[in-house]
mmCIF file of C-alpha atoms and ligand atoms in Angstrom:
data_model
loop_
_atom_site.group_PDB
_atom_site.id
_atom_site.type_symbol
_atom_site.label_atom_id
_atom_site.label_comp_id
_atom_site.label_asym_id
_atom_site.label_seq_id
_atom_site.Cartn_x
_atom_site.Cartn_y
_atom_site.Cartn_z
ATOM 1 C CA MET A 1 132.911 -13.846 -53.337
ATOM 2 C CA LYS A 2 131.264 -15.387 -50.367
ATOM 3 C CA HIS A 3 128.312 -17.527 -51.459
ATOM 4 C CA ILE A 4 124.916 -16.953 -49.327
ATOM 5 C CA VAL A 5 122.330 -19.702 -49.802
ATOM 6 C CA VAL A 6 118.836 -18.963 -48.315
ATOM 7 C CA LEU A 7 116.007 -21.521 -47.905
ATOM 8 C CA THR A 8 112.692 -19.933 -47.546
ATOM 9 C CA GLY A 9 109.233 -21.365 -46.730
ATOM 10 C CA ALA A 10 105.636 -19.953 -46.437
ATOM 11 C CA GLY A 11 106.592 -17.992 -43.633
ATOM 12 C CA ILE A 12 108.515 -15.242 -45.613
ATOM 13 C CA SER A 13 105.262 -14.390 -47.481
ATOM 14 C CA ALA A 14 102.960 -14.601 -44.560
ATOM 15 C CA GLU A 15 103.177 -10.701 -44.079
ATOM 16 C CA SER A 16 102.507 -10.098 -47.756
ATOM 17 C CA GLY A 17 99.222 -11.713 -46.971
ATOM 18 C CA LEU A 18 99.477 -14.972 -48.255
ATOM 19 C CA LYS A 19 98.845 -17.653 -45.538
ATOM 20 C CA THR A 20 101.373 -20.315 -44.640
ATOM 21 C CA PHE A 21 100.414 -23.896 -44.913
ATOM 22 C CA ARG A 22 100.286 -25.106 -41.364
ATOM 23 C CA ASP A 23 98.430 -21.633 -39.838
ATOM 24 C CA SER A 24 95.325 -23.588 -39.430
ATOM 25 C CA ASP A 25 95.600 -27.463 -38.406
ATOM 26 C CA GLY A 26 97.128 -28.699 -41.535
ATOM 27 C CA LEU A 27 94.437 -27.117 -43.794
ATOM 28 C CA TRP A 28 95.543 -24.871 -46.645
ATOM 29 C CA GLU A 29 93.246 -21.860 -47.024
ATOM 30 C CA GLY A 30 90.378 -24.063 -45.388
ATOM 31 C CA TYR A 31 91.344 -26.983 -47.826
ATOM 32 C CA ASP A 32 92.541 -30.429 -46.724
ATOM 33 C CA ILE A 33 95.613 -30.968 -48.856
ATOM 34 C CA GLU A 34 94.543 -34.363 -50.038
ATOM 35 C CA GLU A 35 91.529 -32.777 -51.794
ATOM 36 C CA VAL A 36 93.581 -30.202 -53.792
ATOM 37 C CA ALA A 37 97.420 -30.870 -53.847
ATOM 38 C CA THR A 38 97.612 -34.320 -54.944
ATOM 39 C CA PRO A 39 97.772 -36.133 -58.009
ATOM 40 C CA GLN A 40 94.898 -38.403 -56.865
ATOM 41 C CA ALA A 41 92.672 -35.020 -56.232
ATOM 42 C CA TRP A 42 93.396 -34.175 -59.703
ATOM 43 C CA ARG A 43 92.349 -37.409 -61.099
ATOM 44 C CA ARG A 44 89.380 -37.352 -59.003
ATOM 45 C CA ASN A 45 88.319 -33.442 -59.389
ATOM 46 C CA PRO A 46 90.289 -31.619 -61.892
ATOM 47 C CA ALA A 47 87.841 -28.569 -61.763
ATOM 48 C CA LEU A 48 88.178 -28.071 -58.164
ATOM 49 C CA VAL A 49 91.997 -28.264 -58.172
ATOM 50 C CA GLN A 50 92.130 -25.730 -60.940
ATOM 51 C CA GLU A 51 89.884 -23.586 -59.005
ATOM 52 C CA PHE A 52 91.844 -23.833 -55.758
ATOM 53 C CA TYR A 53 95.058 -22.793 -57.808
ATOM 54 C CA ASN A 54 93.381 -20.185 -59.432
ATOM 55 C CA MET A 55 92.484 -18.521 -56.218
ATOM 56 C CA ARG A 56 95.843 -19.096 -54.986
ATOM 57 C CA ARG A 57 97.362 -17.277 -58.168
ATOM 58 C CA LYS A 58 94.822 -14.597 -57.645
ATOM 59 C CA SER A 59 96.043 -13.971 -54.225
ATOM 60 C CA VAL A 60 99.667 -14.022 -55.223
ATOM 61 C CA LEU A 61 99.208 -11.402 -58.064
ATOM 62 C CA GLU A 62 97.568 -9.165 -55.760
ATOM 63 C CA ALA A 63 100.295 -9.571 -52.943
ATOM 64 C CA LYS A 64 103.482 -7.459 -52.890
ATOM 65 C CA PRO A 65 107.013 -8.537 -51.825
ATOM 66 C CA ASN A 66 107.586 -7.488 -48.147
ATOM 67 C CA LEU A 67 110.950 -5.970 -46.590
ATOM 68 C CA ALA A 68 112.254 -9.550 -46.013
ATOM 69 C CA HIS A 69 112.197 -10.359 -49.426
ATOM 70 C CA SER A 70 113.638 -7.051 -50.544
ATOM 71 C CA ALA A 71 116.490 -7.438 -47.799
ATOM 72 C CA LEU A 72 117.487 -10.797 -49.552
ATOM 73 C CA ALA A 73 117.702 -8.947 -52.791
ATOM 74 C CA GLU A 74 119.917 -6.352 -51.524
ATOM 75 C CA LEU A 75 122.410 -8.723 -50.209
ATOM 76 C CA GLU A 76 123.460 -9.498 -54.019
ATOM 77 C CA GLY A 77 125.127 -6.058 -53.940
ATOM 78 C CA LYS A 78 127.691 -7.687 -51.840
ATOM 79 C CA TYR A 79 127.546 -11.725 -51.892
ATOM 80 C CA LYS A 80 126.888 -14.313 -54.510
ATOM 81 C CA VAL A 81 123.364 -15.271 -53.436
ATOM 82 C CA THR A 82 121.061 -18.373 -54.267
ATOM 83 C CA VAL A 83 117.698 -18.364 -52.952
ATOM 84 C CA ILE A 84 115.833 -21.798 -52.995
ATOM 85 C CA THR A 85 112.379 -21.339 -52.008
ATOM 86 C CA GLN A 86 109.624 -23.854 -51.221
ATOM 87 C CA ASN A 87 107.009 -20.957 -52.255
ATOM 88 C CA ILE A 88 105.013 -21.194 -55.319
ATOM 89 C CA ASP A 89 104.713 -17.397 -55.181
ATOM 90 C CA ASP A 90 106.892 -14.975 -57.283
ATOM 91 C CA LEU A 91 107.591 -12.405 -54.612
ATOM 92 C CA HIS A 92 111.368 -12.889 -54.572
ATOM 93 C CA GLU A 93 111.699 -12.142 -58.404
ATOM 94 C CA ARG A 94 109.426 -9.142 -57.959
ATOM 95 C CA ALA A 95 111.655 -8.101 -55.119
ATOM 96 C CA GLY A 96 114.597 -8.232 -57.197
ATOM 97 C CA SER A 97 116.544 -11.412 -56.300
ATOM 98 C CA THR A 98 118.040 -12.892 -59.809
ATOM 99 C CA ASN A 99 118.902 -16.272 -58.510
ATOM 100 C CA VAL A 100 115.958 -18.117 -57.313
ATOM 101 C CA LEU A 101 115.549 -21.824 -57.547
ATOM 102 C CA HIS A 102 111.738 -22.872 -57.234
ATOM 103 C CA LEU A 103 111.829 -26.437 -55.504
ATOM 104 C CA HIS A 104 107.896 -26.795 -56.032
ATOM 105 C CA GLY A 105 107.258 -24.892 -58.908
ATOM 106 C CA ILE A 106 105.869 -21.418 -59.367
ATOM 107 C CA ILE A 107 101.941 -20.607 -59.949
ATOM 108 C CA THR A 108 102.412 -18.004 -62.554
ATOM 109 C CA ARG A 109 103.223 -20.929 -64.996
ATOM 110 C CA SER A 110 101.015 -23.724 -66.213
ATOM 111 C CA GLN A 111 102.275 -27.291 -67.024
ATOM 112 C CA SER A 112 101.236 -29.917 -69.134
ATOM 113 C CA SER A 113 99.394 -32.646 -67.348
ATOM 114 C CA LEU A 114 101.307 -35.310 -69.406
ATOM 115 C CA ASN A 115 104.633 -33.871 -69.440
ATOM 116 C CA PRO A 116 106.051 -31.582 -66.567
ATOM 117 C CA ASN A 117 108.853 -30.501 -68.385
ATOM 118 C CA LEU A 118 106.411 -28.450 -70.759
ATOM 119 C CA THR A 119 105.793 -25.367 -68.915
ATOM 120 C CA TYR A 120 104.164 -22.018 -70.185
ATOM 121 C CA PRO A 121 103.400 -18.373 -68.546
ATOM 122 C CA ILE A 122 99.850 -17.855 -67.630
ATOM 123 C CA ASP A 123 98.131 -14.546 -68.679
ATOM 124 C CA GLY A 124 96.147 -13.113 -65.726
ATOM 125 C CA TRP A 125 95.041 -15.399 -62.697
ATOM 126 C CA GLU A 126 92.759 -17.889 -64.347
ATOM 127 C CA LEU A 127 93.848 -21.244 -66.083
ATOM 128 C CA LYS A 128 90.654 -22.506 -67.598
ATOM 129 C CA MET A 129 89.465 -26.092 -68.077
ATOM 130 C CA GLY A 130 89.957 -26.843 -71.809
ATOM 131 C CA GLU A 131 92.835 -25.046 -72.061
ATOM 132 C CA LYS A 132 95.491 -27.510 -73.559
ATOM 133 C CA CYS A 133 99.444 -27.993 -73.952
ATOM 134 C CA GLU A 134 101.218 -28.592 -77.200
ATOM 135 C CA LEU A 135 100.357 -32.584 -76.771
ATOM 136 C CA GLY A 136 96.731 -31.924 -76.320
ATOM 137 C CA SER A 137 96.410 -32.419 -72.588
ATOM 138 C CA GLN A 138 94.723 -30.118 -69.943
ATOM 139 C CA LEU A 139 97.000 -27.702 -68.536
ATOM 140 C CA ARG A 140 97.373 -27.420 -64.735
ATOM 141 C CA ALA A 141 99.265 -25.154 -62.435
ATOM 142 C CA HIS A 142 103.308 -25.590 -62.485
ATOM 143 C CA VAL A 143 103.432 -26.645 -58.882
ATOM 144 C CA VAL A 144 104.679 -29.905 -57.462
ATOM 145 C CA TRP A 145 101.955 -31.677 -55.456
ATOM 146 C CA PHE A 146 102.229 -33.869 -52.314
ATOM 147 C CA GLY A 147 103.347 -37.351 -53.898
ATOM 148 C CA GLU A 148 104.943 -35.965 -57.015
ATOM 149 C CA ALA A 149 108.966 -36.055 -57.355
ATOM 150 C CA VAL A 150 110.563 -32.918 -56.650
ATOM 151 C CA PRO A 151 112.898 -32.438 -59.789
ATOM 152 C CA MET A 152 115.193 -29.523 -58.473
ATOM 153 C CA ILE A 153 115.978 -31.307 -55.173
ATOM 154 C CA GLU A 154 119.434 -32.563 -56.411
ATOM 155 C CA ASP A 155 120.637 -29.160 -57.742
ATOM 156 C CA ALA A 156 119.164 -27.607 -54.318
ATOM 157 C CA ALA A 157 121.456 -30.114 -52.468
ATOM 158 C CA LEU A 158 124.462 -29.279 -54.515
ATOM 159 C CA VAL A 159 123.962 -25.747 -53.921
ATOM 160 C CA CYS A 160 123.676 -26.070 -50.098
ATOM 161 C CA ALA A 161 126.593 -28.357 -50.240
ATOM 162 C CA LYS A 162 128.707 -25.324 -51.519
ATOM 163 C CA ALA A 163 127.260 -22.573 -49.281
ATOM 164 C CA ASP A 164 129.618 -20.176 -47.189
ATOM 165 C CA LEU A 165 126.769 -18.862 -45.208
ATOM 166 C CA PHE A 166 123.245 -20.387 -44.834
ATOM 167 C CA ILE A 167 119.877 -18.750 -43.869
ATOM 168 C CA LEU A 168 116.706 -20.401 -43.152
ATOM 169 C CA VAL A 169 113.496 -18.377 -43.357
ATOM 170 C CA GLY A 170 109.832 -19.279 -42.368
ATOM 171 C CA SER A 171 109.727 -23.128 -42.969
ATOM 172 C CA SER A 172 108.316 -25.406 -40.411
ATOM 173 C CA LEU A 173 110.728 -27.975 -41.946
ATOM 174 C CA ALA A 174 107.811 -30.849 -42.153
ATOM 175 C CA VAL A 175 107.533 -30.907 -46.004
ATOM 176 C CA TYR A 176 110.106 -33.632 -47.446
ATOM 177 C CA PRO A 177 112.658 -33.833 -49.335
ATOM 178 C CA ALA A 178 112.817 -29.815 -49.034
ATOM 179 C CA ALA A 179 113.306 -30.110 -45.307
ATOM 180 C CA GLY A 180 116.291 -32.383 -45.534
ATOM 181 C CA LEU A 181 118.233 -29.875 -47.423
ATOM 182 C CA VAL A 182 119.375 -28.356 -44.238
ATOM 183 C CA ASN A 183 121.687 -31.453 -43.705
ATOM 184 C CA TYR A 184 123.701 -30.900 -46.865
ATOM 185 C CA VAL A 185 125.151 -27.558 -45.600
ATOM 186 C CA PRO A 186 128.515 -28.279 -43.965
ATOM 187 C CA TRP A 187 128.857 -28.368 -40.464
ATOM 188 C CA LYS A 188 131.243 -25.524 -40.058
ATOM 189 C CA VAL A 189 129.258 -23.115 -42.306
ATOM 190 C CA PRO A 190 127.626 -20.536 -40.233
ATOM 191 C CA LYS A 191 123.646 -20.964 -40.225
ATOM 192 C CA TYR A 192 120.914 -18.662 -39.263
ATOM 193 C CA ILE A 193 117.187 -19.249 -38.766
ATOM 194 C CA VAL A 194 114.590 -16.598 -38.741
ATOM 195 C CA ASP A 195 111.133 -17.844 -37.480
ATOM 196 C CA PRO A 196 108.828 -16.515 -34.900
ATOM 197 C CA ASN A 197 108.202 -20.208 -33.971
ATOM 198 C CA ILE A 198 111.671 -22.031 -34.463
ATOM 199 C CA PRO A 199 111.062 -25.752 -35.672
ATOM 200 C CA TYR A 200 113.438 -28.578 -34.274
ATOM 201 C CA LEU A 201 116.800 -27.947 -35.889
ATOM 202 C CA PRO A 202 120.352 -29.302 -35.732
ATOM 203 C CA SER A 203 121.792 -27.371 -32.727
ATOM 204 C CA ASP A 204 124.408 -25.307 -34.485
ATOM 205 C CA PHE A 205 121.684 -22.927 -36.011
ATOM 206 C CA ILE A 206 121.973 -19.227 -34.626
ATOM 207 C CA LYS A 207 118.175 -18.587 -33.726
ATOM 208 C CA ILE A 208 116.430 -15.162 -34.745
ATOM 209 C CA GLU A 209 113.113 -15.776 -32.952
ATOM 210 C CA GLU A 210 111.281 -12.991 -35.072
ATOM 211 C CA LYS A 211 108.792 -12.470 -38.027
ATOM 212 C CA ALA A 212 110.664 -12.267 -41.413
ATOM 213 C CA THR A 213 110.177 -8.665 -42.059
ATOM 214 C CA ILE A 214 112.000 -7.668 -38.397
ATOM 215 C CA GLY A 215 114.543 -10.519 -38.305
ATOM 216 C CA VAL A 216 115.559 -10.687 -42.173
ATOM 217 C CA PRO A 217 116.503 -7.041 -42.631
ATOM 218 C CA LYS A 218 118.492 -6.977 -39.408
ATOM 219 C CA LEU A 219 120.345 -9.871 -39.956
ATOM 220 C CA ILE A 220 120.978 -8.606 -43.645
ATOM 221 C CA SER A 221 122.050 -5.017 -42.731
ATOM 222 C CA GLU A 222 124.549 -6.845 -40.253
ATOM 223 C CA LEU A 223 125.913 -8.855 -43.237
ATOM 224 C CA LEU A 224 126.265 -5.992 -45.503
ATOM 225 C CA ASN A 225 128.126 -3.923 -42.871
ATOM 226 C CA GLU A 226 130.664 -6.853 -42.181
HETATM 227 P P1 LIG B 301 104.648 -24.104 -43.342
HETATM 228 O O1 LIG B 301 103.397 -23.479 -43.434
HETATM 229 O O2 LIG B 301 104.860 -25.478 -43.040
HETATM 230 O O3 LIG B 301 105.455 -23.246 -42.182
HETATM 231 C C1 LIG B 301 105.513 -22.013 -42.102
HETATM 232 C C2 LIG B 301 106.780 -21.355 -41.169
HETATM 233 O O4 LIG B 301 106.888 -20.195 -41.175
HETATM 234 C C3 LIG B 301 106.392 -21.867 -39.588
HETATM 235 O O5 LIG B 301 107.406 -22.427 -38.846
HETATM 236 C C4 LIG B 301 106.041 -20.568 -38.975
HETATM 237 O O6 LIG B 301 106.595 -20.476 -37.931
HETATM 238 C C5 LIG B 301 106.741 -19.504 -39.859
HETATM 239 N N1 LIG B 301 106.193 -18.170 -39.920
HETATM 240 C C6 LIG B 301 104.618 -17.953 -39.793
HETATM 241 N N2 LIG B 301 104.768 -16.551 -39.963
HETATM 242 C C7 LIG B 301 106.114 -15.935 -40.220
HETATM 243 C C8 LIG B 301 106.554 -14.760 -40.325
HETATM 244 N N3 LIG B 301 105.762 -13.772 -40.216
HETATM 245 N N4 LIG B 301 107.851 -14.753 -40.704
HETATM 246 C C9 LIG B 301 108.721 -15.685 -40.612
HETATM 247 N N5 LIG B 301 108.258 -17.021 -40.444
HETATM 248 C C10 LIG B 301 107.060 -17.183 -40.047
HETATM 249 O O7 LIG B 301 105.587 -23.679 -44.676
HETATM 250 P P2 LIG B 301 106.647 -24.722 -45.466
HETATM 251 O O8 LIG B 301 107.708 -25.068 -44.546
HETATM 252 O O9 LIG B 301 107.102 -23.618 -46.426
HETATM 253 O O10 LIG B 301 105.751 -25.929 -46.004
HETATM 254 C C11 LIG B 301 104.624 -25.679 -46.739
HETATM 255 C C12 LIG B 301 104.377 -25.986 -48.129
HETATM 256 O O11 LIG B 301 103.246 -25.402 -48.809
HETATM 257 C C13 LIG B 301 105.412 -25.519 -49.040
HETATM 258 O O12 LIG B 301 106.184 -26.737 -49.675
HETATM 259 C C14 LIG B 301 104.714 -24.458 -50.138
HETATM 260 O O13 LIG B 301 105.015 -25.095 -51.347
HETATM 261 C C15 LIG B 301 103.454 -24.591 -49.892
HETATM 262 N N6 LIG B 301 103.029 -23.175 -49.592
HETATM 263 C C16 LIG B 301 103.445 -22.200 -50.253
HETATM 264 C C17 LIG B 301 103.003 -20.833 -49.889
HETATM 265 C C18 LIG B 301 103.467 -19.898 -50.942
HETATM 266 O O14 LIG B 301 103.976 -19.987 -52.188
HETATM 267 N N7 LIG B 301 103.504 -18.406 -50.276
HETATM 268 C C19 LIG B 301 102.007 -20.617 -49.234
HETATM 269 C C20 LIG B 301 101.582 -21.618 -48.228
HETATM 270 C C21 LIG B 301 101.908 -22.886 -48.671
#
């Protein structure tokens, strides 16, 4: 069975109502990332960081998967599919994808602030200050902050190296090491990108300059009819 590897970024969830990161001058929902998405921010003002991710979690829980997420899930009828996502939302899973690797964590889980391997489900949208892990440290969102290691990156690189076909959707390729994954896909493997504003890429990508809900279902229906 052919193995299709899909790398997704914030753009695939934009039409579900979740803003991309670089929509507004490098701000994320009006916040400078240095204030809310770094270990330094957590040390300076943990309550603000917690509140920021509580708000993001609330939006994620209210959002619904769109036609691009569900088209990718349909691919599993004919192909082996691995979705590698930079997104911290759970919209791929809710659309039915069964093999999703979250490079930057998932906001519906919490994480010990002492040991990143200790993660827990969160009941509802709010993670409160004072809620602790089994080691007695404050729980934070299970997301990878800027400046933190990306533990899944090696697994993701190995998956990319074994792809028979590669699809990139909605990523500005500005956040490393995730952006470097395209370089692990062997040169002869067919590669597609769906993005209304295509970033700089190796030249062998087939460019579909459309929004995800238009471009992804079109590409997937071609692949399903092959
Ligand atoms: P980015 O915001 O840097 O880039 C978004 C890309 O999506 C751009 O290339 C843009 O042209 C494209 N795009 C915008 N609307 C689109 C649409 N309708 N269809 C297809 N593409 C569209 O996103 P990134 O490269 O994923 O990096 C941002 C980082 O911030 C990620 O690492 C992620 O963890 C985090 N983030 C996550 C979410 C989420 O989980 N939904 C949202 C915002 C940011």
